[in-house]
Amino acid sequence: MTLWHGRFSGQMDQAMADYTVSLPFDRALAAEDLLGSAAHVQGLVHVGLLTPDEGASLLEALETVGQEMASDSFLFDPSDEDIHTAVERRVTEIAGPTGAKLHTGRSRNDQVATDLRLWTKRELTELQADLLELCRVLERSALDAGMTYLPGYTHVQRAQPVLLAHHFLAHGWALLRDVDRLRECRERLDVSPLGAGALAGSSLPLDPDFVAARLGFARRFENSLDVVADRDFVAEALFDLAMIGIHLSRMGEELVLWSSEEFGFCTLDDGFSSGSSMLPQKKNADAAELARGKTGRLIGNLTGLLVTLKGLPLSYNRDLQEDKEPLFDSVRQVRLGLRAMAGAYATLAIHPETMQRAADGGSIAAIDLAEYLVLQQVPFREAHAIVASLVRKSIDEGSALDELVAAHPLLGVEAAALLAPGVAVTRRTTPGGAGPIPVAIQLDRFKAAIMNAEN
Ligand code: ARG
C-alpha cells in the first residue's frame, strides 16, 4: 500500500514502480532517517501534537526498526518505494494506530533533505580525517626526503632543482585546501529543513528550531520553498570531491611517470602495484592510474547533478532524487582513493641518486648564472641573453657549460662553481622557495596547519 492510497483507486504500474523506486540506493540513509524521525517525534511531543505516551511508543518502534536494520533482519516490502516509506510502514506495524501519527506535519520533501544533510555532514567529517591522514603521510615523506633534490619541471621540461621535500609539500598544501573546502561546505549545509513540510510549512504549531537543535544542526531553514528545493550542498560537496579527485589524479600521474623506467625516480611497493597477466617483467602503477581514471567519474557526478538542477522550478521535484547516487558514489570513491594513495606514498621507495643525477645535468642552474650577473649590476635581460648564448654554444659545440662560464669575462670560475652538483638548490633561499632554509620553515608551518585543521 502506498502512502497516498486514499487519493488513488488504481495500483501503480510495475514499470512505473521499477523506474521510480529509490530504495536500492537510499537505504544508505536509514540511520539518518531514523534520527530525523526520532527528532520529529520529540518535536511533536514538545508542541503537544503527540502525548508523551504516544511519543514514547513511536520512539520505541523507531528503536526496534534501527535494531532490525543493524542486524539485517529488517524485511523490506515490495511496496517500499524508498527508505522513508519503509521506516514508516514498519513503525506502524510495530506501534499500531499511533504509527499513523508519525508523519504529522512532515513531508518526505523536508524529510529527505534532512536525511541527506545529516548524511553529508557526517561523511564529509570522516573524509576530512582521511585527507589529513594523507597530509600526514606527505609530511613524513618530506621529512624523510632530507636534502634529496630533483629537477622541478615546467612544461615537463627540467626547469630548476627543488628539494624533494618541497615537491611533496606542494601536494600537501593542495590537500589542506581540500580540507578547508570540506569544512566550509559542512558549515554551509548545517541547516535543518525539518518543519518545511512539502513546501510551505504547516498550520500545525511545529517548532523547527527545536528539532534543528535536537538533530545537532547549527540552525533551521529560513525559507520552506528554498530548503526543500536546495541541493546546493550536494553540488558543492561533489565539486569538493572532484577537486580532491583531481589532486589525487595529478599525484597519481606523477607516480606513473616517476616509477617508469624512463624516469626511474621511485619504485612502488609490491602492495601498491600490480603485475601483467602476460608480460612477466611488468610492475604497473594501477592504483595511481585509477586515481587518474576515476576522477573522470567524479567530474561526471558533479556535472550530471548540475544539469539535473539547472532547469528545476521551485520547489521539490522528483528529479531531486537523482542527487543521491552521484553523491554516494563520489564519497565512496574519494575515500578509497585517499586511502590507496596514502598507502602508495607511505611505502614508496625513492631513488635519490637518479633524481639528483637528473637535476645535476646540463644547464638546469642557468638562472643562477643570470642572477650572478644581476648581482654584478648587469640588467637581467642582458644577463639572460649572455647565459642563453653560452647554453646555445655549449649545445652547438658540444662543449661543457662550466668551462665556457669559467672562461667568460663577466662570469669566471666563481660563477662556474654554481653549476656544481647540488649547489643550485641550496641557493633558493626566499620564503616559500625550494631550498633547505625555506623548506625547513615550510615544513614547520605545514605541521602547524595540519594540527590546526585537526582541531
Ligand atoms: N525518494 C525521494 C527523493 O529521493 C523522496 C522524496 C519523495 N517526495 C515526493 N514528493 N515524491 O527525493
Coordinates of C-alpha atoms and ligand atoms in Angstrom, one line a residue:
M1 CA 0.0 0.0 0.0
T2 CA 1.3 3.4 -0.9
L3 CA 1.4 6.4 1.5
W4 CA -1.2 8.2 -0.7
H5 CA -3.6 5.3 -1.4
G6 CA -6.6 7.4 -0.3
R7 CA -6.3 9.6 -3.4
F8 CA -6.0 6.7 -5.9
S9 CA -8.2 3.9 -7.0
G10 CA -5.7 2.2 -9.3
Q11 CA -2.4 0.5 -8.5
M12 CA 1.0 1.8 -9.6
D13 CA 2.1 0.1 -12.8
Q14 CA 5.1 -2.2 -12.3
A15 CA 7.1 -0.3 -15.0
M16 CA 6.5 3.0 -13.1
A17 CA 7.5 1.4 -9.8
D18 CA 10.7 -0.1 -11.3
Y19 CA 11.6 3.3 -12.8
T20 CA 10.9 5.5 -9.8
V21 CA 12.0 3.3 -6.8
S22 CA 14.9 4.7 -4.8
L23 CA 15.1 2.2 -2.0
P24 CA 18.1 0.3 -3.6
F25 CA 20.2 3.3 -3.0
D26 CA 18.5 5.5 -0.4
R27 CA 18.8 2.6 2.1
A28 CA 22.1 4.2 2.8
L29 CA 20.1 7.0 4.6
A30 CA 18.5 4.6 7.0
A31 CA 20.4 5.7 10.1
E32 CA 19.7 9.4 9.3
D33 CA 16.1 8.7 8.5
L34 CA 15.7 7.2 12.0
L35 CA 17.5 10.1 13.7
G36 CA 15.3 12.6 11.8
S37 CA 12.1 10.7 12.6
A38 CA 13.1 10.5 16.3
A39 CA 13.7 14.3 16.4
H40 CA 10.4 14.8 14.6
V41 CA 8.5 12.7 17.2
Q42 CA 10.2 14.6 20.0
G43 CA 9.2 17.8 18.3
L44 CA 5.6 16.7 18.1
V45 CA 5.6 15.8 21.8
H46 CA 7.2 19.2 22.6
V47 CA 4.4 21.1 20.9
G48 CA 1.6 18.8 22.2
L49 CA 0.7 17.2 18.9
L50 CA 1.6 13.8 20.4
T51 CA 1.1 12.7 24.1
P52 CA 4.2 11.7 25.9
D53 CA 3.0 8.1 25.7
E54 CA 2.4 8.2 22.0
G55 CA 5.8 9.8 21.6
A56 CA 7.4 7.0 23.7
S57 CA 5.7 4.3 21.7
L58 CA 6.9 5.8 18.4
L59 CA 10.4 6.2 19.7
E60 CA 10.5 2.6 20.8
A61 CA 9.2 1.5 17.4
L62 CA 11.9 3.5 15.7
E63 CA 14.5 2.0 18.0
T64 CA 13.3 -1.5 17.1
V65 CA 13.5 -0.6 13.4
G66 CA 17.0 0.5 14.0
Q67 CA 17.9 -2.8 15.6
E68 CA 16.3 -4.7 12.8
M69 CA 18.3 -2.8 10.3
A70 CA 21.5 -3.1 12.2
S71 CA 21.1 -6.9 12.4
D72 CA 19.9 -7.2 8.8
S73 CA 16.6 -8.7 9.9
F74 CA 14.5 -5.8 8.6
L75 CA 12.2 -7.1 6.0
F76 CA 11.6 -4.7 3.1
D77 CA 8.3 -4.9 1.3
P78 CA 7.9 -4.7 -2.5
S79 CA 5.7 -1.7 -1.9
D80 CA 8.5 0.2 -0.1
E81 CA 9.4 2.8 -2.7
D82 CA 12.1 4.5 -0.6
I83 CA 13.6 4.3 2.9
H84 CA 11.1 6.8 4.3
T85 CA 8.2 4.6 3.3
A86 CA 9.8 1.5 4.6
V87 CA 10.5 3.0 8.0
E88 CA 7.0 4.5 8.4
R89 CA 5.4 1.2 7.3
R90 CA 7.4 -0.8 9.8
V91 CA 6.9 1.7 12.6
T92 CA 3.1 1.5 12.0
E93 CA 3.3 -2.3 12.1
I94 CA 5.1 -2.2 15.4
A95 CA 3.3 0.8 17.1
G96 CA -0.2 0.1 15.8
P97 CA -2.5 3.0 15.2
T98 CA -0.1 5.5 16.8
G99 CA 2.2 4.8 13.8
A100 CA -0.3 6.8 11.7
K101 CA 0.7 9.9 13.6
L102 CA 4.5 9.7 12.7
H103 CA 4.2 11.7 9.6
T104 CA 2.2 14.6 11.2
G105 CA 3.3 17.9 9.9
R106 CA 6.1 16.3 7.8
S107 CA 6.6 15.6 4.1
R108 CA 9.1 13.3 2.5
N109 CA 10.4 16.5 0.9
D110 CA 11.7 18.0 4.2
Q111 CA 12.5 14.5 5.4
V112 CA 14.8 13.5 2.6
A113 CA 16.5 16.9 2.6
T114 CA 17.1 16.4 6.4
D115 CA 18.4 12.9 5.9
L116 CA 20.8 13.9 3.2
R117 CA 22.2 16.9 5.0
L118 CA 22.8 14.7 8.1
W119 CA 24.5 12.1 6.0
T120 CA 26.7 14.5 4.1
K121 CA 27.7 16.3 7.2
R122 CA 28.9 13.0 8.8
E123 CA 30.6 11.7 5.7
L124 CA 32.5 14.9 5.0
T125 CA 33.8 14.9 8.5
E126 CA 35.1 11.4 8.0
L127 CA 36.6 12.3 4.7
Q128 CA 38.4 15.2 6.3
A129 CA 40.1 12.7 8.5
D130 CA 41.2 10.6 5.5
L131 CA 42.5 13.8 3.8
L132 CA 44.5 14.7 6.9
E133 CA 45.9 11.2 7.1
L134 CA 47.3 11.6 3.6
C135 CA 48.7 15.0 4.6
R136 CA 50.5 13.3 7.5
V137 CA 52.0 10.8 5.1
L138 CA 53.3 13.6 2.9
E139 CA 54.7 15.4 5.9
R140 CA 56.5 12.2 6.8
S141 CA 57.8 11.8 3.2
A142 CA 59.0 15.4 3.3
L143 CA 60.9 14.8 6.5
D144 CA 62.4 11.5 5.2
A145 CA 63.4 13.2 2.0
G146 CA 66.0 15.3 3.8
M147 CA 68.3 17.1 1.4
T148 CA 67.4 15.0 -1.6
Y149 CA 66.7 17.1 -4.7
L150 CA 65.3 16.5 -8.1
P151 CA 64.5 18.6 -11.2
G152 CA 61.5 20.8 -10.8
Y153 CA 59.6 20.9 -14.0
T154 CA 57.6 23.3 -16.0
H155 CA 56.1 22.1 -19.3
V156 CA 57.6 18.7 -18.3
Q157 CA 61.0 20.2 -19.1
R158 CA 63.6 20.4 -16.4
A159 CA 63.5 23.9 -15.1
Q160 CA 65.3 24.3 -11.7
P161 CA 66.3 21.9 -9.0
V162 CA 64.0 21.7 -6.0
L163 CA 64.1 19.7 -2.8
L164 CA 62.0 16.6 -2.9
A165 CA 60.5 17.7 0.4
H166 CA 59.3 20.9 -1.3
H167 CA 57.7 18.8 -4.0
F168 CA 55.9 16.5 -1.5
L169 CA 54.7 19.5 0.5
A170 CA 53.3 21.1 -2.7
H171 CA 50.8 18.2 -2.9
G172 CA 50.2 18.6 0.9
W173 CA 49.1 22.2 0.6
A174 CA 46.7 21.4 -2.1
L175 CA 45.1 18.7 0.1
L176 CA 44.9 21.1 3.0
R177 CA 42.9 23.4 0.8
D178 CA 40.5 20.5 0.2
V179 CA 40.2 20.0 4.0
D180 CA 39.3 23.7 4.2
R181 CA 36.7 23.4 1.5
L182 CA 35.1 20.4 3.1
R183 CA 34.9 22.3 6.4
E184 CA 33.3 25.3 4.7
C185 CA 30.9 23.1 2.8
R186 CA 29.8 21.4 6.1
E187 CA 29.3 24.8 7.8
R188 CA 27.0 26.0 4.9
L189 CA 25.0 22.8 4.8
D190 CA 24.4 22.8 8.6
V191 CA 20.8 23.8 8.2
S192 CA 17.7 21.8 9.3
P193 CA 14.9 21.5 6.7
L194 CA 12.5 19.8 9.1
G195 CA 9.3 21.8 9.5
A196 CA 9.3 23.0 5.9
G197 CA 6.7 20.3 5.2
A198 CA 6.0 19.6 1.5
L199 CA 7.0 23.2 0.6
A200 CA 5.2 25.8 2.7
G201 CA 5.4 25.0 6.4
S202 CA 2.4 23.9 8.3
S203 CA -0.9 25.1 10.0
L204 CA 0.2 22.9 13.0
P205 CA 2.2 24.5 15.7
L206 CA 5.6 22.9 14.8
D207 CA 8.8 24.1 16.2
P208 CA 11.6 23.9 13.6
D209 CA 14.2 25.4 15.9
F210 CA 13.5 22.7 18.5
V211 CA 14.0 19.8 16.0
A212 CA 17.1 21.6 14.5
A213 CA 18.7 21.7 17.9
R214 CA 17.8 18.0 18.6
L215 CA 19.5 17.0 15.4
G216 CA 22.6 19.0 16.1
F217 CA 22.1 21.4 13.2
A218 CA 23.6 24.9 13.6
R219 CA 20.3 26.5 12.5
R220 CA 16.9 25.9 10.9
F221 CA 15.9 26.9 7.3
E222 CA 14.8 30.5 6.6
N223 CA 12.5 29.7 3.7
S224 CA 10.5 26.5 3.3
L225 CA 10.4 26.7 -0.5
D226 CA 14.1 27.1 -0.7
V227 CA 15.1 24.4 1.7
V228 CA 13.1 21.6 0.0
A229 CA 14.5 22.6 -3.4
D230 CA 18.0 23.4 -2.3
R231 CA 20.7 20.9 -3.4
D232 CA 23.5 23.4 -3.5
F233 CA 25.2 21.5 -0.7
V234 CA 25.2 18.3 -2.8
A235 CA 26.7 20.2 -5.8
E236 CA 29.2 21.8 -3.6
A237 CA 30.2 18.5 -2.0
L238 CA 30.5 17.0 -5.4
F239 CA 32.8 19.8 -6.6
D240 CA 35.0 19.5 -3.5
L241 CA 35.2 15.7 -4.0
A242 CA 36.0 16.2 -7.7
M243 CA 38.7 18.6 -6.7
I244 CA 40.2 16.1 -4.3
G245 CA 40.0 13.6 -7.1
I246 CA 41.9 16.0 -9.4
H247 CA 44.6 16.4 -6.8
L248 CA 44.8 12.6 -6.4
S249 CA 44.9 12.3 -10.2
R250 CA 47.8 14.6 -10.5
M251 CA 49.7 12.8 -7.8
G252 CA 48.8 9.5 -9.5
E253 CA 50.0 10.7 -12.9
E254 CA 53.3 11.7 -11.2
L255 CA 53.7 8.3 -9.7
V256 CA 53.1 6.7 -13.0
L257 CA 55.8 8.9 -14.6
W258 CA 58.3 8.6 -11.8
S259 CA 58.0 4.9 -11.4
S260 CA 58.6 4.4 -15.2
E261 CA 62.0 3.1 -16.4
E262 CA 62.3 6.4 -18.3
F263 CA 62.3 8.4 -15.0
G264 CA 63.4 5.8 -12.5
F265 CA 62.8 8.2 -9.6
C266 CA 61.0 5.7 -7.4
T267 CA 59.7 2.2 -7.1
L268 CA 56.2 1.4 -5.9
D269 CA 55.9 -1.1 -3.1
D270 CA 54.6 -4.5 -4.3
G271 CA 51.5 -3.9 -2.1
F272 CA 50.6 -0.9 -4.3
S273 CA 51.4 -2.3 -7.8
S274 CA 50.1 -5.0 -10.0
G275 CA 51.7 -7.3 -12.5
S276 CA 50.8 -8.3 -16.0
S277 CA 49.0 -11.5 -16.9
M278 CA 51.2 -11.9 -19.9
L279 CA 54.4 -9.9 -19.6
P280 CA 56.5 -11.4 -16.7
Q281 CA 58.7 -8.4 -16.1
K282 CA 55.8 -5.8 -15.6
K283 CA 55.1 -3.9 -12.4
N284 CA 52.3 -1.4 -13.0
A285 CA 51.1 1.5 -11.0
D286 CA 47.4 0.6 -11.2
A287 CA 46.2 2.4 -8.1
A288 CA 47.9 5.6 -9.3
E289 CA 46.3 5.1 -12.7
L290 CA 42.9 4.6 -11.2
A291 CA 43.3 7.8 -9.1
R292 CA 43.6 9.4 -12.5
G293 CA 40.9 7.4 -14.2
K294 CA 38.2 7.5 -11.5
T295 CA 38.4 11.3 -11.5
G296 CA 36.6 11.3 -14.8
R297 CA 33.6 9.9 -13.0
L298 CA 33.9 12.3 -10.1
I299 CA 33.7 15.2 -12.5
G300 CA 30.8 13.4 -14.3
N301 CA 28.9 13.1 -11.0
L302 CA 29.3 16.9 -10.5
T303 CA 28.3 17.9 -14.0
G304 CA 25.4 15.4 -14.0
L305 CA 23.9 16.9 -10.9
L306 CA 24.4 20.5 -12.1
V307 CA 22.5 19.6 -15.3
T308 CA 19.7 17.9 -13.2
L309 CA 19.3 21.0 -11.1
K310 CA 19.6 23.7 -13.7
G311 CA 16.0 23.8 -15.1
L312 CA 14.1 22.9 -12.0
P313 CA 11.3 25.2 -10.9
L314 CA 10.6 25.7 -7.2
S315 CA 10.3 23.7 -5.1
Y316 CA 10.6 19.9 -4.8
N317 CA 10.6 17.9 -8.0
R318 CA 11.2 14.2 -8.2
D319 CA 14.3 15.0 -10.3
L320 CA 16.0 15.7 -7.0
Q321 CA 16.0 12.0 -6.2
E322 CA 18.9 11.9 -8.7
D323 CA 21.1 13.7 -6.2
K324 CA 21.9 10.6 -4.1
E325 CA 23.7 8.1 -6.4
P326 CA 26.4 10.5 -7.6
L327 CA 27.0 11.8 -4.1
F328 CA 27.2 8.3 -2.5
D329 CA 29.5 7.2 -5.4
S330 CA 31.8 10.2 -5.2
V331 CA 32.2 10.0 -1.4
R332 CA 33.0 6.3 -1.6
Q333 CA 35.4 6.6 -4.5
V334 CA 37.3 9.5 -2.9
R335 CA 37.5 7.7 0.4
L336 CA 39.0 4.6 -1.3
G337 CA 41.3 6.8 -3.4
L338 CA 42.6 8.7 -0.4
R339 CA 43.4 5.5 1.4
A340 CA 45.1 3.9 -1.5
M341 CA 47.2 6.9 -2.3
A342 CA 48.2 7.3 1.4
G343 CA 49.4 3.7 1.3
A344 CA 51.2 4.1 -2.0
Y345 CA 53.1 7.2 -0.8
A346 CA 53.9 5.8 2.6
T347 CA 55.5 2.7 1.1
L348 CA 57.2 4.4 -1.9
A349 CA 60.9 3.7 -2.4
I350 CA 62.7 6.9 -3.6
H351 CA 65.9 6.7 -5.7
P352 CA 67.8 9.8 -4.7
E353 CA 70.8 9.2 -6.9
T354 CA 68.6 9.0 -10.1
M355 CA 66.6 12.1 -9.1
Q356 CA 69.8 14.1 -8.3
R357 CA 71.6 13.0 -11.4
A358 CA 68.7 14.3 -13.4
A359 CA 68.9 17.6 -11.5
D360 CA 72.7 18.0 -11.8
G361 CA 72.9 17.6 -15.5
G362 CA 73.2 20.2 -18.3
S363 CA 72.2 23.8 -17.8
I364 CA 69.5 23.4 -15.1
A365 CA 71.3 26.1 -13.0
A366 CA 71.4 28.6 -15.8
I367 CA 69.2 31.1 -13.9
D368 CA 71.8 31.1 -11.1
L369 CA 74.3 32.3 -13.7
A370 CA 72.0 35.1 -14.8
E371 CA 71.3 36.1 -11.2
Y372 CA 75.1 36.1 -10.5
L373 CA 75.4 38.7 -13.3
V374 CA 72.4 40.7 -11.9
L375 CA 74.4 41.0 -8.7
Q376 CA 77.3 42.4 -10.8
Q377 CA 74.9 45.1 -11.9
V378 CA 74.1 43.6 -15.3
P379 CA 70.5 44.2 -16.2
F380 CA 68.5 41.0 -16.1
R381 CA 67.5 40.9 -19.8
E382 CA 71.2 41.3 -20.8
A383 CA 72.2 38.7 -18.3
H384 CA 69.6 36.3 -19.6
A385 CA 71.0 36.8 -23.2
I386 CA 74.6 36.2 -22.1
V387 CA 73.8 32.9 -20.4
A388 CA 71.4 31.8 -23.1
S389 CA 74.1 32.3 -25.7
L390 CA 76.6 30.3 -23.6
V391 CA 74.0 27.5 -23.3
R392 CA 73.5 27.5 -27.0
K393 CA 77.2 27.5 -27.7
S394 CA 77.7 24.5 -25.4
I395 CA 74.9 22.6 -27.2
D396 CA 76.1 23.6 -30.7
E397 CA 79.8 22.9 -30.0
G398 CA 79.3 20.0 -27.6
S399 CA 81.4 21.8 -25.0
A400 CA 81.0 21.8 -21.2
L401 CA 79.0 24.7 -20.0
D402 CA 81.0 25.2 -16.8
E403 CA 84.2 25.6 -18.9
L404 CA 82.5 28.2 -21.1
V405 CA 81.3 30.0 -18.0
A406 CA 84.8 29.9 -16.4
A407 CA 86.3 31.4 -19.5
H408 CA 83.7 34.2 -19.8
P409 CA 85.0 37.7 -18.7
L410 CA 81.9 38.6 -16.8
L411 CA 81.4 35.2 -15.2
G412 CA 84.5 33.2 -14.4
V413 CA 85.3 30.3 -12.0
E414 CA 83.2 31.7 -9.1
A415 CA 80.1 31.6 -11.3
A416 CA 81.1 28.2 -12.8
A417 CA 81.1 26.8 -9.3
L418 CA 77.3 27.4 -9.2
L419 CA 76.9 24.7 -11.8
A420 CA 78.5 22.1 -9.5
P421 CA 76.1 19.2 -8.4
G422 CA 73.8 20.1 -5.5
V423 CA 74.7 23.8 -5.4
A424 CA 71.8 25.4 -7.1
V425 CA 69.1 24.0 -4.9
T426 CA 70.8 25.4 -1.8
R427 CA 70.5 28.9 -3.3
R428 CA 66.7 29.0 -3.3
T429 CA 66.5 31.0 -0.1
T430 CA 63.4 33.1 -0.4
P431 CA 60.3 32.5 1.7
G432 CA 58.2 29.6 0.3
G433 CA 61.1 28.7 -2.0
A434 CA 62.6 25.3 -2.9
G435 CA 65.9 25.3 -0.9
P436 CA 66.7 23.9 2.5
I437 CA 66.2 27.1 4.6
P438 CA 62.7 28.0 3.5
V439 CA 61.7 24.3 3.2
A440 CA 62.6 23.7 6.9
I441 CA 60.4 26.7 7.8
Q442 CA 57.6 25.5 5.5
L443 CA 57.6 22.0 7.0
D444 CA 57.0 23.5 10.4
R445 CA 54.2 25.6 9.0
F446 CA 52.7 22.6 7.3
K447 CA 52.7 20.6 10.5
A448 CA 51.1 23.5 12.3
A449 CA 48.5 23.8 9.5
I450 CA 47.6 20.1 9.9
M451 CA 47.3 20.4 13.6
N452 CA 45.1 23.5 13.2
A453 CA 42.9 21.6 10.7
E454 CA 42.6 18.6 13.1
N455 CA 41.1 20.7 15.8
Ligands
ARG1 N1 12.8 9.3 -2.9 C1 12.5 10.7 -2.9 C2 13.8 11.5 -3.1 O1 14.9 11.0 -3.0 C3 12.0 11.1 -1.6 C4 11.1 12.3 -1.6 C5 9.8 11.9 -2.4 N2 8.9 13.0 -2.4 C6 7.9 13.1 -3.2 N3 7.2 14.2 -3.2 N4 7.7 12.1 -4.1 O2 13.8 12.7 -3.4

